[in-house]
């Protein structure tokens, strides 16, 4: 293979690797956002239950 062909293939490999890295980063970011949202909803439910329990205990 010529040097030009090797450089071309190397650029394609680098671009593919960068694309995979960006794709994986986006997916992991979506997973983290989803987990954070779930934790937030869980905490809000627990706070609501605690407030209701406290309200019943006080009255």
Tab-separated table of C-alpha atoms in Angstrom:
chain	number	residue	atom	x	y	z
A	1	UNK	CA	0.000	0.000	0.000
A	2	UNK	CA	1.128	3.507	-0.658
A	3	UNK	CA	1.794	6.025	2.097
A	4	UNK	CA	-1.206	8.078	0.962
A	5	UNK	CA	-3.509	5.058	1.271
A	6	UNK	CA	-2.168	4.305	4.748
A	7	UNK	CA	-2.688	7.921	5.858
A	8	UNK	CA	-6.223	7.863	4.444
A	9	UNK	CA	-7.038	4.649	6.318
A	10	UNK	CA	-5.500	6.001	9.501
A	11	UNK	CA	-7.668	9.153	9.290
A	12	UNK	CA	-10.775	7.001	8.783
A	13	UNK	CA	-9.871	4.874	11.807
A	14	UNK	CA	-9.307	7.971	13.955
A	15	UNK	CA	-12.648	9.460	12.838
A	16	UNK	CA	-14.428	6.193	13.610
A	17	UNK	CA	-12.822	6.027	17.049
A	18	UNK	CA	-13.856	9.622	17.777
A	19	UNK	CA	-17.403	8.913	16.614
A	20	UNK	CA	-17.612	5.860	18.902
A	21	UNK	CA	-16.226	7.890	21.805
A	22	UNK	CA	-18.830	10.637	21.296
A	23	UNK	CA	-21.633	8.080	20.920
A	24	UNK	CA	-20.626	6.259	24.101
A	25	UNK	CA	-20.309	9.560	25.986
A	26	UNK	CA	-23.819	10.606	24.908
A	27	UNK	CA	-25.265	7.241	25.928
A	28	UNK	CA	-23.551	7.290	29.319
A	29	UNK	CA	-24.736	10.877	29.858
A	30	UNK	CA	-28.311	9.803	29.104
A	31	UNK	CA	-27.990	6.920	31.565
A	32	UNK	CA	-26.614	9.217	34.281
A	33	UNK	CA	-29.395	11.766	33.669
A	34	UNK	CA	-31.978	8.981	33.862
A	35	UNK	CA	-30.531	7.665	37.116
A	36	UNK	CA	-30.422	11.166	38.598
A	37	UNK	CA	-34.076	11.724	37.635
A	38	UNK	CA	-35.054	8.398	39.237
A	39	UNK	CA	-33.174	9.236	42.438
A	40	UNK	CA	-34.834	12.661	42.543
A	41	UNK	CA	-38.317	11.154	42.070
A	42	UNK	CA	-37.600	8.528	44.740
A	43	UNK	CA	-36.453	11.233	47.180
A	44	UNK	CA	-39.523	13.356	46.467
A	45	UNK	CA	-41.805	10.372	47.142
A	46	UNK	CA	-40.017	9.648	50.419
A	47	UNK	CA	-40.273	13.297	51.483
A	48	UNK	CA	-43.996	13.295	50.656
A	49	UNK	CA	-44.543	10.133	52.696
A	50	UNK	CA	-42.546	11.585	55.611
A	51	UNK	CA	-44.524	14.844	55.524
A	52	UNK	CA	-47.830	12.958	55.485
A	53	UNK	CA	-46.689	10.760	58.365
A	54	UNK	CA	-45.586	13.805	60.371
A	55	UNK	CA	-48.873	15.570	59.631
A	56	UNK	CA	-50.853	12.556	60.877
A	57	UNK	CA	-48.651	12.282	63.972
A	58	UNK	CA	-49.091	15.967	64.830
A	59	UNK	CA	-52.860	16.082	64.366
